[in-house]
Tab-separated table of C-alpha atoms in Angstrom:
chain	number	residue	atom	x	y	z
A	1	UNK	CA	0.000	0.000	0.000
A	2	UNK	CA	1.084	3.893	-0.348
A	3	UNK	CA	0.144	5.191	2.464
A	4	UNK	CA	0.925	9.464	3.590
A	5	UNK	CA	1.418	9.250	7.663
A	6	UNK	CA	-0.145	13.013	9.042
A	7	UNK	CA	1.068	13.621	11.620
A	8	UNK	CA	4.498	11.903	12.444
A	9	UNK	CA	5.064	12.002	16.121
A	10	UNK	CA	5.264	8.760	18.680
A	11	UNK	CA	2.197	7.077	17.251
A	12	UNK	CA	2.612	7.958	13.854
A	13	UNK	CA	5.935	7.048	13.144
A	14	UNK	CA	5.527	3.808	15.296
A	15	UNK	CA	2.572	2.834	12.548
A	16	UNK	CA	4.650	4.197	9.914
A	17	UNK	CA	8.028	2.818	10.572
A	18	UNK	CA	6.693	-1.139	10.709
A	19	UNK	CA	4.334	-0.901	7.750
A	20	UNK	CA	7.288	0.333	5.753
A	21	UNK	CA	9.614	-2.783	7.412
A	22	UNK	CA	6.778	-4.784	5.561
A	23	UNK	CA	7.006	-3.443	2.229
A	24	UNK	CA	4.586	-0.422	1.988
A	25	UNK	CA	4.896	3.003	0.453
A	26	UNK	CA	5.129	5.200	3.965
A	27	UNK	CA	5.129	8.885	3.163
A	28	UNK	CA	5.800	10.509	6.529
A	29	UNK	CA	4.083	14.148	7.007
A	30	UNK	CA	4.775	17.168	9.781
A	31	UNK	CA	4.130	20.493	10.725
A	32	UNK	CA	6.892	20.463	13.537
A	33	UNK	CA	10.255	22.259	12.323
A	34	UNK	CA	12.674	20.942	14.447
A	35	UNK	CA	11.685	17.397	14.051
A	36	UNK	CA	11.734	17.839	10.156
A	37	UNK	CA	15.155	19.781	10.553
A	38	UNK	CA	16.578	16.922	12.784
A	39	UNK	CA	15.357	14.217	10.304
A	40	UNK	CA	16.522	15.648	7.206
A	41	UNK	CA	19.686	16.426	8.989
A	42	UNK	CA	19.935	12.199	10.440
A	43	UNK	CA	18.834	11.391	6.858
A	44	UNK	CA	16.061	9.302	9.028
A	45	UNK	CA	14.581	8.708	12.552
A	46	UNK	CA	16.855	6.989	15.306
A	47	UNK	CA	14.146	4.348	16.749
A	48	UNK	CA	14.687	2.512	20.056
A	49	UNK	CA	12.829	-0.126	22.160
A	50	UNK	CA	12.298	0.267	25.556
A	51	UNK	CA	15.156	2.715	25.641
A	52	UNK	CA	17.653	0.094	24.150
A	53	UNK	CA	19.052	-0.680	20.541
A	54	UNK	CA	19.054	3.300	19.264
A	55	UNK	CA	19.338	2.990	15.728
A	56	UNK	CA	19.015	4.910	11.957
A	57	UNK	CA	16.121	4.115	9.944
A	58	UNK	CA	16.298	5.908	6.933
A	59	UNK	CA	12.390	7.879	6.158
A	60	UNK	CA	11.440	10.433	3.966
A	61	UNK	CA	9.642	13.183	5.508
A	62	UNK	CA	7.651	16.959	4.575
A	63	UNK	CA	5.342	19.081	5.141
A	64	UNK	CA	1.660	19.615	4.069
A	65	UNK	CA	2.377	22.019	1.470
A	66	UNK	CA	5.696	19.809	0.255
A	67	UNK	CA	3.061	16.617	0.093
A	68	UNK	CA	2.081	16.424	-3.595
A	69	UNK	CA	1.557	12.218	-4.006
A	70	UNK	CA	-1.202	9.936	-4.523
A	71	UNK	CA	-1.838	7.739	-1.855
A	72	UNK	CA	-4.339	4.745	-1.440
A	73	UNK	CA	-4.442	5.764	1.979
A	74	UNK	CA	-4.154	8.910	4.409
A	75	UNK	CA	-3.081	7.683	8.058
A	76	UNK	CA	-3.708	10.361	10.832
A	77	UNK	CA	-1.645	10.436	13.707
A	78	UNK	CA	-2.265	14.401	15.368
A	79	UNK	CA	-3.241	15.742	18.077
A	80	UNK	CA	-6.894	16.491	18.238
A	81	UNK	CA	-6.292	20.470	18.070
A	82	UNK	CA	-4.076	19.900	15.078
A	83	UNK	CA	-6.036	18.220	12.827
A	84	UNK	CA	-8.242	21.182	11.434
A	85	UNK	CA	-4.701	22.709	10.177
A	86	UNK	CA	-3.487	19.950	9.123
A	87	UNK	CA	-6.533	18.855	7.007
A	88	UNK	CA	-6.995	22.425	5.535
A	89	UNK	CA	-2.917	22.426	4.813
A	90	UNK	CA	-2.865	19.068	2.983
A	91	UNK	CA	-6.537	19.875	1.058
A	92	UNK	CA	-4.264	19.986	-2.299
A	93	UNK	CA	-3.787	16.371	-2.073
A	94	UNK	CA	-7.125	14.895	-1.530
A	95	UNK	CA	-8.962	12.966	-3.877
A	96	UNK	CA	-12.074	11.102	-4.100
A	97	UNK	CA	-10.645	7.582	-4.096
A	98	UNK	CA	-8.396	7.956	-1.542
A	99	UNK	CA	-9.118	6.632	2.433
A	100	UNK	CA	-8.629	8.257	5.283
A	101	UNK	CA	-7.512	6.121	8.587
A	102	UNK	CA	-7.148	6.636	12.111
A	103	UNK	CA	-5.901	5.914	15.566
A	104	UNK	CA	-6.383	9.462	17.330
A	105	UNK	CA	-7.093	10.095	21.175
A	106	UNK	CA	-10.533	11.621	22.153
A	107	UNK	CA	-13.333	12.080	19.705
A	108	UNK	CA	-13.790	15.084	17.429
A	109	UNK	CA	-11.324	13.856	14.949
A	110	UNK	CA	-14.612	12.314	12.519
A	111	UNK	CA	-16.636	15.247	11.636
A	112	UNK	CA	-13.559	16.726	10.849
A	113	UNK	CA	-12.557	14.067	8.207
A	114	UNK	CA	-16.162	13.719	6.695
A	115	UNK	CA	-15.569	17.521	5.528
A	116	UNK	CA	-12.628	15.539	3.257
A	117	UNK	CA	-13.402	12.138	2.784
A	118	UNK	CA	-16.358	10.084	2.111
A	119	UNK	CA	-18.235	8.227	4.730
A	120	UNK	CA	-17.133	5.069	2.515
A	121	UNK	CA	-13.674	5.848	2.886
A	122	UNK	CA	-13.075	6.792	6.164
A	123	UNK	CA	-11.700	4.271	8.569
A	124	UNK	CA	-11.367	4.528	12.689
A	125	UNK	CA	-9.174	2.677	15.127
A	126	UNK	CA	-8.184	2.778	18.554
A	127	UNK	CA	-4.581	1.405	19.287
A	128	UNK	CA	-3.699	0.147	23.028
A	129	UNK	CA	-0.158	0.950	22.143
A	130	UNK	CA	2.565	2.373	24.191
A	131	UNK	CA	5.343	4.671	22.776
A	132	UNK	CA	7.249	8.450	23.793
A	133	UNK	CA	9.079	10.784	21.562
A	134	UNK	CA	12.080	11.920	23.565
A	135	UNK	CA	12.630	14.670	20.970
A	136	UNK	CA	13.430	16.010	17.464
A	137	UNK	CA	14.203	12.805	15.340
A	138	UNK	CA	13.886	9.921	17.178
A	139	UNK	CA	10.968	7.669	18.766
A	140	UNK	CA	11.084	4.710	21.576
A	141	UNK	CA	8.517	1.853	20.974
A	142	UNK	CA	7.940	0.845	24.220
A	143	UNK	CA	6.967	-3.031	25.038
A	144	UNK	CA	8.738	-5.968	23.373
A	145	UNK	CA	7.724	-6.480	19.277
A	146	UNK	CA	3.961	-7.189	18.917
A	147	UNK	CA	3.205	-5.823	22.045
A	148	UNK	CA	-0.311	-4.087	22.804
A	149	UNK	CA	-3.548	-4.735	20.369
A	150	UNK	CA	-5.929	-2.106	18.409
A	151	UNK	CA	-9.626	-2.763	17.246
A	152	UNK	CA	-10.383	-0.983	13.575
A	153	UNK	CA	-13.658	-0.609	12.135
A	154	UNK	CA	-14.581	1.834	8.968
A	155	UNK	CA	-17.719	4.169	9.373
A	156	UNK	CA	-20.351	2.506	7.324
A	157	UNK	CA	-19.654	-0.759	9.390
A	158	UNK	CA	-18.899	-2.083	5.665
A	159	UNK	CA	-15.321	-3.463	5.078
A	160	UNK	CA	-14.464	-3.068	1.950
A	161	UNK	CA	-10.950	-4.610	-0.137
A	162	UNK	CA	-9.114	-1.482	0.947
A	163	UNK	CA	-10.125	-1.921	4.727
A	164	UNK	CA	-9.276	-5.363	4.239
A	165	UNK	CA	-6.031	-4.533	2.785
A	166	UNK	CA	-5.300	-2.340	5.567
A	167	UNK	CA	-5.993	-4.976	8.486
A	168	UNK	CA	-3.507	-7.668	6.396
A	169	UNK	CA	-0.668	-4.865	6.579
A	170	UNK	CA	-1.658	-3.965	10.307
A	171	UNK	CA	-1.701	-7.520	11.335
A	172	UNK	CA	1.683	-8.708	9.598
A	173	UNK	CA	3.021	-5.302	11.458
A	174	UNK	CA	2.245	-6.919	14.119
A	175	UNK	CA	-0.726	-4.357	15.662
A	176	UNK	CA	-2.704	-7.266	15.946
A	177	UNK	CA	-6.050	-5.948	14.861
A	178	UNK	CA	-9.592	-6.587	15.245
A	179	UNK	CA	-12.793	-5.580	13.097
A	180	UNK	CA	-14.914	-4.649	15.061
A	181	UNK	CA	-18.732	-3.886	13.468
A	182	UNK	CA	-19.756	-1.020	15.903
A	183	UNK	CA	-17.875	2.344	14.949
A	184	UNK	CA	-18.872	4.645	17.482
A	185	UNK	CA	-18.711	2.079	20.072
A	186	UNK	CA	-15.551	0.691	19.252
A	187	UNK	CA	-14.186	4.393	19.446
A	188	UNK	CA	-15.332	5.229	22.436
A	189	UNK	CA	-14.533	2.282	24.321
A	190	UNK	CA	-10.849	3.836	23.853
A	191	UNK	CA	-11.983	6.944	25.010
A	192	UNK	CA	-13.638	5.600	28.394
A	193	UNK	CA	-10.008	3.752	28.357
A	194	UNK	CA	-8.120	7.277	28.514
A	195	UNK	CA	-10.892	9.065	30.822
A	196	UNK	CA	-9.726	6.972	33.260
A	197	UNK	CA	-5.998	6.441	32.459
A	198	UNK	CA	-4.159	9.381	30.516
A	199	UNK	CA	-5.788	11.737	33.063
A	200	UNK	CA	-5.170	10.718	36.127
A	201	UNK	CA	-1.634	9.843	35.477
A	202	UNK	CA	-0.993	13.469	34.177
A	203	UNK	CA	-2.739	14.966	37.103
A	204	UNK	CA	-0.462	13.646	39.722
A	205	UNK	CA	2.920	13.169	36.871
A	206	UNK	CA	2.513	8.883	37.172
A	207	UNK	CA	3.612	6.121	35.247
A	208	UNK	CA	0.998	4.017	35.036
A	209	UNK	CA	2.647	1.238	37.245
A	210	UNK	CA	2.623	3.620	39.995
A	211	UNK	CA	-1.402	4.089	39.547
A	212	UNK	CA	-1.786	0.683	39.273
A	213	UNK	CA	0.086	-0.430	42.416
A	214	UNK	CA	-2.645	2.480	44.852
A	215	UNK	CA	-4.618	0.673	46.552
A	216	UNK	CA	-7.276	3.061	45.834
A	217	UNK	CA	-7.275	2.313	42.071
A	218	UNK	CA	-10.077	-0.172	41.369
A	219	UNK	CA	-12.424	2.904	43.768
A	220	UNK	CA	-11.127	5.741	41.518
A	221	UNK	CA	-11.351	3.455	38.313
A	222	UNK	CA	-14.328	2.207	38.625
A	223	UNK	CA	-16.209	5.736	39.431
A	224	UNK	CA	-14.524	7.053	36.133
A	225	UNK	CA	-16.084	4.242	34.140
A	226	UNK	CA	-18.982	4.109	36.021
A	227	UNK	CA	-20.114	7.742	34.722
A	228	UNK	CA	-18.591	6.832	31.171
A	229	UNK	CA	-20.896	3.368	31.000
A	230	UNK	CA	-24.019	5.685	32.251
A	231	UNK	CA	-23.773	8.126	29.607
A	232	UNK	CA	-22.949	6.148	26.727
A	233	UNK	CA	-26.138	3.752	27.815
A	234	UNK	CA	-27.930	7.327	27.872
A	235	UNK	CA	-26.354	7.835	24.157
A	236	UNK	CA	-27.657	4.292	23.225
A	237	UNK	CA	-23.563	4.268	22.506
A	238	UNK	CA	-22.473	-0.294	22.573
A	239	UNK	CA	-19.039	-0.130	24.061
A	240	UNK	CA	-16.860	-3.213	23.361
A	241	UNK	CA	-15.563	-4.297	26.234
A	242	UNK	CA	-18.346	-4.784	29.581
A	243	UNK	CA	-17.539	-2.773	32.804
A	244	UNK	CA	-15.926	-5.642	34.173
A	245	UNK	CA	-13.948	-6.163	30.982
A	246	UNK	CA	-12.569	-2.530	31.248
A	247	UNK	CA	-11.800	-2.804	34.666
A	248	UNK	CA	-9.492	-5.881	33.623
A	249	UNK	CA	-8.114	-4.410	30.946
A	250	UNK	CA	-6.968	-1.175	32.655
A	251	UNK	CA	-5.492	-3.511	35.448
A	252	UNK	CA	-3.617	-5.422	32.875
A	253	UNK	CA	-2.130	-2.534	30.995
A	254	UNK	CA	-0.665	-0.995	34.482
A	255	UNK	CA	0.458	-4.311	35.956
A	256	UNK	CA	1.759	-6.485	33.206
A	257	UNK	CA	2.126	-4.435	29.171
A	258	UNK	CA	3.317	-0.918	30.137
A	259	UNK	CA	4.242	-0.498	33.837
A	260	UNK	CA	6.785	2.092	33.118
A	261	UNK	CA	4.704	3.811	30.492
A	262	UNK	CA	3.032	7.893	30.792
A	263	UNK	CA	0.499	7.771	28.436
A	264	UNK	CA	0.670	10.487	25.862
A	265	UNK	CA	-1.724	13.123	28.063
A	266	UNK	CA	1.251	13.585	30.297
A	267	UNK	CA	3.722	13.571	27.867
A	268	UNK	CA	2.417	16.169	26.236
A	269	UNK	CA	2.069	18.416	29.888
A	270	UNK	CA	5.637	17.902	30.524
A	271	UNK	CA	6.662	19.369	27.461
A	272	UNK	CA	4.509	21.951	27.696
A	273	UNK	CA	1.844	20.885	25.043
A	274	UNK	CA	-1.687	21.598	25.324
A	275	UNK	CA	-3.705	18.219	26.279
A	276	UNK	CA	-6.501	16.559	24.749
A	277	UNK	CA	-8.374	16.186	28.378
A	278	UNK	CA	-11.201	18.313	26.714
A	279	UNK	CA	-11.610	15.825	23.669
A	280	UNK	CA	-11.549	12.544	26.671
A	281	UNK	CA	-13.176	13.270	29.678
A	282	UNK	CA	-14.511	16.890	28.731
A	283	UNK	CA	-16.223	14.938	25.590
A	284	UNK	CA	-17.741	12.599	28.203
A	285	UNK	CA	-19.135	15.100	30.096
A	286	UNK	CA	-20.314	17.072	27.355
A	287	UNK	CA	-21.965	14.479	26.218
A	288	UNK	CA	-23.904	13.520	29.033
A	289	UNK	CA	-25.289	16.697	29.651
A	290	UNK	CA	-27.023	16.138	25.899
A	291	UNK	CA	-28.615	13.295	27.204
A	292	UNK	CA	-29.548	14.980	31.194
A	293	UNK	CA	-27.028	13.604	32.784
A	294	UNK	CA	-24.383	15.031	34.961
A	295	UNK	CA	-20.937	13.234	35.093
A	296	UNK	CA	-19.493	14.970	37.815
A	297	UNK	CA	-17.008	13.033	38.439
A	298	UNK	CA	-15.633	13.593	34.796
A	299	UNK	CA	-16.159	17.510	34.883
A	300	UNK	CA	-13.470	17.491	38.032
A	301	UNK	CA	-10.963	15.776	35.976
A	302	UNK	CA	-11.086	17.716	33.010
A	303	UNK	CA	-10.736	20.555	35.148
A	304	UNK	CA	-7.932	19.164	36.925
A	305	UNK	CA	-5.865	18.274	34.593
A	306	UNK	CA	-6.598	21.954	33.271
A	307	UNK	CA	-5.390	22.862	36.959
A	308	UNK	CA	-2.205	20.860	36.489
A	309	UNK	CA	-1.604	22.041	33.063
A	310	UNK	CA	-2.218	25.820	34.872
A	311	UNK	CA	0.153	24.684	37.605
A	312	UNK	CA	2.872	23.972	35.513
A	313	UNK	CA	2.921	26.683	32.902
A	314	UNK	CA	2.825	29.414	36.567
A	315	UNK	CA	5.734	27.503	37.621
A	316	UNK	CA	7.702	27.681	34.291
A	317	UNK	CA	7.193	31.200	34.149
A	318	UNK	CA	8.743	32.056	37.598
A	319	UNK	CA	11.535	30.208	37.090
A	320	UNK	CA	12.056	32.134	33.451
A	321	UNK	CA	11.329	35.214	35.410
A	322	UNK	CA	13.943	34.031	38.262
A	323	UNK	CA	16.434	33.449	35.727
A	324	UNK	CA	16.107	37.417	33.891
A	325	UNK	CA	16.665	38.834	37.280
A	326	UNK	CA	19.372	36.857	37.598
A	327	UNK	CA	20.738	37.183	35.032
A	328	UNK	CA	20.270	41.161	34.963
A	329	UNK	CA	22.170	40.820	38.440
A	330	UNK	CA	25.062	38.913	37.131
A	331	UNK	CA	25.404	41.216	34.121
């Protein structure tokens, strides 16, 4: 397959980087300069595992404007506030045969797609896959090889050859995918996954061994999903995995695939990054108030994590400040 990867960060060039290994077209596409600078510099991305085996793998990679190919396939990888610029950068390139996947965080991400693709060619994912972006240029997978799982399913519930296509790539990569028949569902089970996980191990800066080992976990857990379950029942929204199921599954994923793993939420605090809390457990809440229901319990977290986010960004300007007056001392 050809496939043009938007948005080449952790995710994207994880996806990227092991279709190309089996033989596809990857395309890799940014709007982030000094990642482009380092790459073209490198001639490539240095990719690790689990911190170990740093290594060259040689990738071509441009910008929107720069992206002038044909793909079978558009793979989006941003951040949920990107995506709008991204889309309206790379409109040159669209076509009407060409598909439009997706692994993204949150929800939000579809309505912006349908203003480019075709209900018929639009495809959604969610990937239970681990992996950080120390900086510029290079990109640490983090589990051993064919670690973690995704679920895929494209928005008419009708896989077609080219959805087909693209869980035969995904699978000998390793992602180890299941089609699922249930789109909204299937995306939002990821998001009830996150509501519970990316934002409570950004509020309080944890890996998500360290959450898993409180005591208190299955309590705080379970009143997250709890909330989630009620308002997508309101919604008349079929999540894949039961309560129980979840509950097992975010026990698993602390305990045994990615103890030493922040998920991307508190990566992107800690360098200073806007989060995506408002597209996870602020899309939650919003949508339970649609349906007359409060989530209260959902509302706090957005807000603190909005509170951390505040925290952090007061702190980093007093030291900056600290560091003028210092330095107008010194001089």
């Amino acid at each position: 397959m050809k496939l043009a990867m938007v948005g080449s960060g952790a995710m994207g060039l994880r996806y990227g980087v092991l279709l190309a290994e089996q033989g596809n077209d990857v395309t890799f596409v940014d709007m982030w300069q000094p990642h482009l600078d380092a790459v073209h510099a490198q001639g490539g991305v240095y990719v690790m595992r689990d911190h170990k085996g740093r290594h060259l793998v040689p990738v071509k990679m441009v910008t929107p404007e720069e992206y002038h190919d044909d793909p079978d396939m558009f793979v989006f990888f941003t951040k949920q506030m990107q995506l709008a610029d991204y889309l309206k950068r790379m409109a040159h390139a669209f076509k009407p045969h060409q598909y439009a996947f997706t692994c993204m965080n949150g929800m939000g991400h579809v309505e912006k797609l349908q203003r480019y693709f075709a209900d018929d060619k639009i495809i959604g994912g969610t990937a239970l896959v681990a992996t950080v972006l120390p900086g510029p240029g290079e990109v640490d997978f983090m589990g051993k090889r064919g670690a973690g799982m995704m679920n895929m399913c494209p928005l008419n519930e009708k896989p077609d050859a080219m959805c087909q296509e693209l869980f035969k790539q995904l699978d000998k990569a390793q992602f180890h995918p299941t089609m699922t028949d249930d789109f909204t569902g299937t995306l939002m089970t990821k998001v009830v996954f996150n509501s519970v996980m990316n934002s409570i191990c950004t509020m309080f800066e944890l890996q998500m061994g360290q959450f898993g080992r409180f005591p208190g976990f299955d309590t705080m857990a379970k009143d997250l999903l709890d909330e989630a379950y009620d308002v997508c029942g309101r919604a008349d929204i079929h999540l894949v995995e039961s309560r129980a199921d979840m509950l097992a599954s975010l026990e698993h994923n602390c305990q045994v695939d990615m103890p030493l793993h922040y998920p991307s939420m508190y990566q992107d605090m800690s360098k200073d990054r806007p989060t995506e809390v408002d597209y996870i457990n602020g899309y939650i809440a919003k949508l339970g108030k649609k349906y007359d229901y409060v989530a209260h319990t959902q509302q706090f977290v957005t807000q603190a994590v909005h509170l951390a986010e505040f925290h952090r960004q007061e702190l980093k300007a007093e030291r900056e400040k600290n560091q003028e007056e210092k330095s107008v001392v010194n001089g």
